[in-house]
Short mmCIF file of C-alpha atoms and ligand atoms in Angstrom, two decimals:
data_model
loop_
_atom_site.label_atom_id
_atom_site.label_comp_id
_atom_site.label_asym_id
_atom_site.label_seq_id
_atom_site.Cartn_x
_atom_site.Cartn_y
_atom_site.Cartn_z
CA MET K 15 54.23 9.12 14.61
CA LYS K 16 56.93 10.13 17.31
CA ARG K 17 56.95 8.45 20.71
CA ILE K 18 57.25 10.47 23.63
CA GLY K 19 58.46 9.71 27.29
CA LEU K 20 57.69 12.37 29.91
CA LEU K 21 59.81 12.81 33.10
CA GLY K 22 57.81 15.11 35.43
CA CYS K 23 54.01 15.25 35.94
CA GLY K 24 53.59 18.63 37.56
CA ALA K 25 52.31 22.02 35.98
CA MET K 26 54.25 21.66 32.79
CA GLY K 27 54.23 17.91 32.41
CA THR K 28 50.34 17.86 32.71
CA GLN K 29 49.98 20.52 29.92
CA ILE K 30 52.55 19.01 27.60
CA ALA K 31 50.72 15.57 28.10
CA LEU K 32 47.27 17.12 27.40
CA ALA K 33 48.72 18.79 24.23
CA ILE K 34 49.73 15.37 23.04
CA ASP K 35 46.46 13.70 23.90
CA SER K 36 44.41 16.30 22.16
CA GLY K 37 46.63 15.91 18.97
CA GLN K 38 48.03 19.36 19.21
CA ILE K 39 51.32 17.67 19.44
CA PRO K 40 51.24 14.90 16.59
CA ALA K 41 52.91 12.20 18.82
CA THR K 42 51.97 9.45 21.13
CA LEU K 43 52.83 9.74 24.85
CA THR K 44 53.95 6.23 25.67
CA HIS K 45 55.44 6.24 29.09
CA VAL K 46 55.57 8.85 32.12
CA PHE K 47 57.35 9.02 35.38
CA ASP K 48 57.15 11.45 38.47
CA GLU K 49 58.76 10.93 41.77
CA SER K 50 55.29 11.32 43.15
CA LYS K 51 53.34 8.42 42.14
CA GLU K 52 50.06 10.26 42.93
CA LYS K 53 51.00 12.87 40.40
CA SER K 54 51.60 10.46 37.48
CA ALA K 55 48.53 8.76 38.42
CA LEU K 56 46.38 11.94 38.38
CA LEU K 57 47.88 13.01 34.92
CA VAL K 58 47.18 9.53 33.39
CA GLU K 59 43.61 9.88 34.72
CA LYS K 60 43.07 12.90 32.72
CA LEU K 61 44.27 11.44 29.32
CA THR K 62 42.25 9.45 26.83
CA ASN K 63 45.38 7.68 25.50
CA LYS K 64 46.90 6.26 28.53
CA PRO K 65 50.66 6.01 28.81
CA GLU K 66 52.32 3.57 31.02
CA ILE K 67 53.67 4.68 34.37
CA VAL K 68 57.14 3.37 34.67
CA GLU K 69 58.97 2.59 37.95
CA ASN K 70 61.83 4.66 37.77
CA SER K 71 63.12 7.59 35.62
CA HIS K 72 65.77 5.52 33.81
CA LEU K 73 63.06 3.19 32.29
CA LEU K 74 61.74 5.99 30.32
CA SER K 75 64.57 5.94 27.87
CA SER K 76 65.05 2.08 27.88
CA ASN K 77 61.59 1.74 26.37
CA PRO K 78 61.21 2.47 22.62
CA VAL K 79 60.58 6.21 22.62
CA ASP K 80 61.92 8.82 20.28
CA ILE K 81 62.52 11.53 22.86
CA VAL K 82 62.43 11.96 26.56
CA VAL K 83 60.85 15.34 27.92
CA GLU K 84 62.16 16.58 31.23
CA ALA K 85 59.89 18.74 33.01
CA ALA K 86 60.87 17.95 36.66
CA SER K 87 63.95 19.55 38.26
CA GLN K 88 67.67 20.18 37.94
CA ASP K 89 68.37 17.04 40.00
CA ALA K 90 66.30 14.94 37.37
CA VAL K 91 68.47 16.45 34.47
CA MET K 92 71.57 15.51 36.33
CA ASP K 93 70.34 12.02 36.95
CA VAL K 94 69.00 10.83 33.70
CA SER K 95 70.37 12.91 30.81
CA LEU K 96 73.30 10.95 30.04
CA SER K 97 71.57 7.62 30.04
CA VAL K 98 68.92 9.07 27.78
CA LEU K 99 71.49 9.90 25.17
CA GLN K 100 73.51 6.40 25.83
CA ASN K 101 70.07 4.86 25.00
CA LYS K 102 69.91 6.74 21.67
CA LYS K 103 67.04 8.83 22.57
CA ASP K 104 66.68 12.56 22.01
CA LEU K 105 66.11 14.75 25.08
CA MET K 106 64.24 18.16 25.78
CA ILE K 107 65.32 19.81 28.92
CA MET K 108 63.24 22.40 30.86
CA SER K 109 65.22 22.55 33.97
CA VAL K 110 67.98 24.19 32.01
CA GLY K 111 69.88 25.45 35.00
CA ALA K 112 71.50 22.09 35.50
CA LEU K 113 73.57 22.70 32.45
CA LEU K 114 75.45 25.56 34.03
CA ASP K 115 77.52 22.96 35.63
CA GLU K 116 80.22 22.88 33.15
CA SER K 117 81.16 19.16 33.60
CA ILE K 118 77.68 18.13 32.92
CA TYR K 119 77.33 20.46 29.88
CA ASP K 120 80.49 19.16 28.36
CA ILE K 121 79.68 15.45 29.03
CA LEU K 122 76.24 15.94 27.53
CA SER K 123 77.51 17.66 24.59
CA ASP K 124 80.17 15.09 23.78
CA ALA K 125 77.48 12.47 24.27
CA CYS K 126 75.11 14.19 21.71
CA LYS K 127 77.86 13.81 19.11
CA ASP K 128 78.96 10.21 20.22
CA PHE K 129 75.49 8.83 20.11
CA LYS K 130 74.20 11.26 17.19
CA LYS K 131 71.32 12.50 19.45
CA THR K 132 69.99 16.29 20.10
CA ILE K 133 69.33 17.96 23.40
CA TYR K 134 66.47 20.52 22.77
CA LEU K 135 66.30 23.50 24.99
CA PRO K 136 63.02 25.51 24.40
CA SER K 137 63.06 29.31 24.84
CA GLY K 138 60.88 28.66 27.82
CA ALA K 139 59.69 31.86 29.73
CA ILE K 140 61.55 34.49 27.71
CA ALA K 141 61.87 35.63 24.08
CA GLY K 142 64.85 36.97 21.89
CA LEU K 143 67.20 34.17 22.10
CA ASP K 144 67.26 34.00 18.23
CA GLY K 145 68.64 37.56 18.22
CA ILE K 146 71.04 37.10 21.00
CA LYS K 147 72.32 33.92 19.32
CA SER K 148 72.94 35.97 16.15
CA VAL K 149 75.14 38.51 17.89
CA LYS K 150 76.77 36.21 20.27
CA ASN K 151 80.30 37.07 19.11
CA GLU K 152 79.63 40.77 19.29
CA LEU K 153 78.01 40.81 22.94
CA GLU K 154 79.60 43.03 25.61
CA SER K 155 77.01 43.02 28.22
CA LEU K 156 74.05 40.60 28.98
CA SER K 157 71.58 40.94 31.76
CA ILE K 158 68.16 39.95 33.04
CA THR K 159 65.88 41.34 35.74
CA THR K 160 63.23 39.12 36.82
CA THR K 161 60.23 40.34 38.91
CA LYS K 162 57.86 37.83 40.54
CA HIS K 163 55.26 37.95 43.31
CA PRO K 164 56.94 36.76 46.59
CA ARG K 165 54.64 33.69 46.58
CA SER K 166 56.33 32.72 43.24
CA LEU K 167 59.74 32.75 44.93
CA LYS K 168 58.89 30.70 47.93
CA GLY K 169 60.86 27.61 48.82
CA ALA K 170 63.95 28.83 46.96
CA LYS K 171 67.39 27.67 48.40
CA PHE K 172 68.30 31.09 48.71
CA PHE K 173 66.06 31.74 51.86
CA GLU K 174 67.80 29.09 53.85
CA THR K 175 70.85 31.46 54.30
CA SER K 176 69.32 34.76 53.72
CA ASP K 177 67.73 37.19 56.53
CA ILE K 178 64.98 38.19 53.95
CA ASN K 179 61.48 37.16 54.81
CA LEU K 180 59.21 37.26 51.73
CA ASP K 181 56.02 37.54 54.03
CA GLU K 182 57.34 40.99 55.26
CA ILE K 183 58.09 42.49 51.74
CA ASN K 184 55.51 45.01 51.01
CA SER K 185 57.02 46.91 48.07
CA SER K 186 59.04 46.08 45.13
CA THR K 187 62.41 44.99 46.66
CA VAL K 188 65.63 43.59 45.00
CA ILE K 189 66.46 40.39 46.78
CA PHE K 190 69.23 39.21 44.65
CA GLU K 191 71.98 40.71 42.49
CA GLY K 192 74.72 38.51 41.02
CA THR K 193 75.75 36.15 38.31
CA ALA K 194 73.55 33.59 36.52
CA LYS K 195 75.70 30.80 37.86
CA GLU K 196 74.99 31.92 41.42
CA ALA K 197 71.05 32.59 40.69
CA VAL K 198 70.48 29.15 39.10
CA SER K 199 71.82 27.37 42.04
CA LEU K 200 70.10 29.67 44.73
CA PHE K 201 66.66 29.74 42.72
CA PRO K 202 66.69 26.54 40.87
CA ALA K 203 62.82 26.65 40.25
CA ASN K 204 62.72 30.31 39.33
CA ILE K 205 65.53 31.49 36.92
CA ASN K 206 66.26 28.65 34.43
CA VAL K 207 65.90 31.51 31.90
CA ALA K 208 69.08 33.04 33.13
CA ALA K 209 70.79 29.62 32.19
CA LEU K 210 69.24 29.83 28.83
CA LEU K 211 70.51 33.29 28.33
CA SER K 212 74.08 32.35 29.56
CA LEU K 213 74.24 29.51 27.31
CA THR K 214 73.13 31.36 24.19
CA GLY K 215 75.33 34.59 25.04
CA VAL K 216 78.33 35.13 27.15
CA GLY K 217 78.37 32.41 29.75
CA SER K 218 77.07 32.10 33.18
CA GLU K 219 79.93 34.26 34.94
CA LYS K 220 79.30 37.14 32.71
CA THR K 221 75.49 37.16 32.52
CA GLY K 222 74.13 39.51 35.26
CA VAL K 223 70.87 38.59 37.07
CA LYS K 224 68.65 40.74 39.35
CA ILE K 225 65.55 39.14 41.10
CA VAL K 226 63.00 41.39 42.42
CA ALA K 227 60.08 40.41 44.65
CA ASP K 228 57.05 42.57 44.16
CA PRO K 229 53.94 41.98 46.17
CA ASN K 230 51.93 44.39 43.72
CA THR K 231 52.52 42.23 40.53
CA GLU K 232 50.47 39.22 39.30
CA LYS K 233 52.90 38.67 36.47
CA ASN K 234 56.38 37.04 36.08
CA THR K 235 58.20 39.63 34.26
CA HIS K 236 61.80 39.22 32.59
CA HIS K 237 63.60 42.29 31.41
CA ILE K 238 66.62 41.50 29.21
CA VAL K 239 69.28 43.94 28.01
CA ALA K 240 71.88 43.05 25.57
CA GLU K 241 74.53 45.28 24.21
CA GLY K 242 77.62 45.24 22.12
CA LYS K 243 79.08 46.27 18.69
CA PHE K 244 75.98 45.36 17.04
CA GLY K 245 73.84 47.89 19.08
CA LYS K 246 71.61 47.13 21.73
CA MET K 247 68.47 44.80 22.29
CA THR K 248 65.84 44.97 25.10
CA PHE K 249 63.19 42.47 25.79
CA THR K 250 60.49 42.76 28.25
CA ILE K 251 58.32 39.79 28.64
CA GLU K 252 55.29 40.06 31.08
CA ASN K 253 54.10 36.65 31.86
CA TYR K 254 51.05 35.33 33.38
CA PRO K 255 52.02 32.40 35.84
CA ASP K 256 50.63 28.97 35.31
CA GLU K 257 47.50 28.54 37.50
CA ASN K 258 48.84 25.51 39.23
CA ASN K 259 52.49 26.57 39.67
CA PRO K 260 52.93 30.40 40.14
CA LYS K 261 56.73 29.95 39.56
CA THR K 262 56.20 28.86 36.19
CA SER K 263 54.92 31.17 33.44
CA ARG K 264 52.38 30.13 30.95
CA LEU K 265 54.82 31.02 28.05
CA ALA K 266 57.31 28.47 29.35
CA ILE K 267 54.68 25.72 28.92
CA LEU K 268 53.63 26.93 25.51
CA SER K 269 57.22 27.12 24.43
CA ALA K 270 57.74 23.47 25.50
CA ILE K 271 54.64 22.49 23.51
CA GLU K 272 55.92 24.61 20.37
CA THR K 273 59.31 22.99 20.41
CA LEU K 274 57.68 19.55 20.66
CA LYS K 275 55.35 20.18 17.93
CA LYS K 276 58.46 21.31 15.59
CA TYR K 277 60.32 18.20 16.52
CA CYS K 278 57.39 16.06 15.51
CA LEU K 279 56.37 17.66 12.23
CA ASN K 280 58.26 17.62 8.96
CA ASP K 281 57.29 21.28 7.88
CA ILE K 282 58.58 24.64 7.07
CA GLN K 283 60.47 25.97 10.06
CA ILE K 284 60.33 29.64 10.90
CA GLY K 285 62.90 31.74 12.71
CA THR K 286 66.45 31.40 13.66
N1 LIG X 307 63.17 26.76 30.91
C1 LIG X 307 62.35 27.69 31.46
O1 LIG X 307 62.05 28.73 30.82
C2 LIG X 307 61.53 27.23 32.45
C3 LIG X 307 61.78 26.11 33.22
N2 LIG X 307 61.10 25.53 34.23
C4 LIG X 307 61.32 24.52 34.92
O2 LIG X 307 60.67 23.48 34.44
C5 LIG X 307 60.46 22.25 35.35
C6 LIG X 307 58.97 21.88 35.48
O3 LIG X 307 58.22 22.81 35.95
P1 LIG X 307 56.77 22.85 36.52
O4 LIG X 307 56.06 21.54 35.89
O5 LIG X 307 56.12 24.02 36.66
O6 LIG X 307 57.05 22.26 37.98
P2 LIG X 307 56.15 21.41 39.05
O7 LIG X 307 56.94 21.46 40.53
O8 LIG X 307 54.88 21.85 38.90
O9 LIG X 307 56.32 19.90 38.46
C7 LIG X 307 57.61 19.20 38.65
C8 LIG X 307 57.21 17.74 38.94
O10 LIG X 307 58.42 16.85 38.68
C9 LIG X 307 58.62 16.25 40.06
N3 LIG X 307 60.11 15.93 40.06
C10 LIG X 307 61.11 16.77 40.66
N4 LIG X 307 62.21 16.15 40.66
C11 LIG X 307 62.07 14.89 40.06
C12 LIG X 307 62.92 13.77 39.80
N5 LIG X 307 64.28 13.78 40.06
N6 LIG X 307 62.33 12.65 39.19
C13 LIG X 307 61.04 12.55 38.92
N7 LIG X 307 60.22 13.74 39.07
C14 LIG X 307 60.62 14.68 39.72
C15 LIG X 307 58.06 16.88 41.14
O11 LIG X 307 57.76 16.16 42.21
P3 LIG X 307 57.63 16.89 43.56
O12 LIG X 307 56.70 17.93 43.52
O13 LIG X 307 57.36 15.67 44.54
O14 LIG X 307 59.04 17.53 43.78
C16 LIG X 307 56.77 17.53 40.23
O15 LIG X 307 55.71 16.57 40.34
C17 LIG X 307 61.05 22.87 36.75
O16 LIG X 307 62.32 22.53 36.99
C18 LIG X 307 61.02 24.43 36.48
O17 LIG X 307 61.97 24.99 37.33
C19 LIG X 307 59.87 26.35 34.65
C20 LIG X 307 59.69 27.45 33.99
C21 LIG X 307 60.37 28.06 33.17
O1 LIG X 308 58.55 30.71 34.34
C1 LIG X 308 59.26 31.62 34.58
O2 LIG X 308 58.86 32.79 34.49
C2 LIG X 308 60.70 31.53 34.70
C3 LIG X 308 60.99 30.33 35.55
O3 LIG X 308 60.30 29.89 36.40
C4 LIG X 308 62.41 29.75 35.29
O4 LIG X 308 63.01 30.46 34.29
O5 LIG X 308 62.62 28.78 35.94
#
């Protein structure tokens, strides 16, 4: 049975832990960490098989786990990823935006080879990465338009320097248009999906991102358009947000659970 260490005990971390505890993911959750001690304690309280709460994030991978699952933040990814690999543990990353920093990406990619370990990036809140991966070398344009309710965009770094007041938006409004590289740094908890698309396709400077605030939607909608010599692909994913964190879609959590299930099972694997 695989042993899992969990970094981040928020909306996603909690659902992943419950999926392990119920046997849906055939593994043991042995260690957890969150910078909020209260959140780690609250999570452990919900579980039948209680993991140990470690004192800092680096202690997750110095314990005998097979994989560290990150469901915390881009800062957490920057802080622990290399040491996880150096400790010869696999790593699953949800805060994928951190990997758009090219030096981080290259260092981690080299470390995977050096330590013979793998970093898993689930498809998260979108679908279609299998197709985009296959046509990667023929892509001529790739873009994503993400529409969320203003409450799901609150707190983003973007608003520190923008005149836009989310509370005053009363109809569907484009609040950002730029590259995935810019989007991921200005909306770190909202548009990791643009980082996934970039890494799969044409890179973060060539992947276009539009962010729309719509007070009349209850969904987190991602509309992806990929075009090239192969033809054209469009994907529209209309996600319901998680009930505890409106920024995060339910699909992102289910995708994390499915990726972990695949990691823990020896079985027939379907899809690219
Ligand atoms: N790949 C994808 O498609 C998607 C990725 N995500 C990303 O997944 C991650 C988890 O999402 P979610 O669970 O909804 O977020 P939450 O905010 O609900 O939970 C994150 C938890 O991690 C904690 N945390 C943040 N930074 C650190 C750190 N450096 N060390 C330890 N703990 C930390 C937070 O504490 P505190 O609250 O005190 O900051 C919080 O308790 C987020 O980064 C989110 O942006 C989300 C949706 C889709
Ligand atoms: O969950 C979503 O819809 C997308 C999201 O927050 C992200 O990519 O960071």
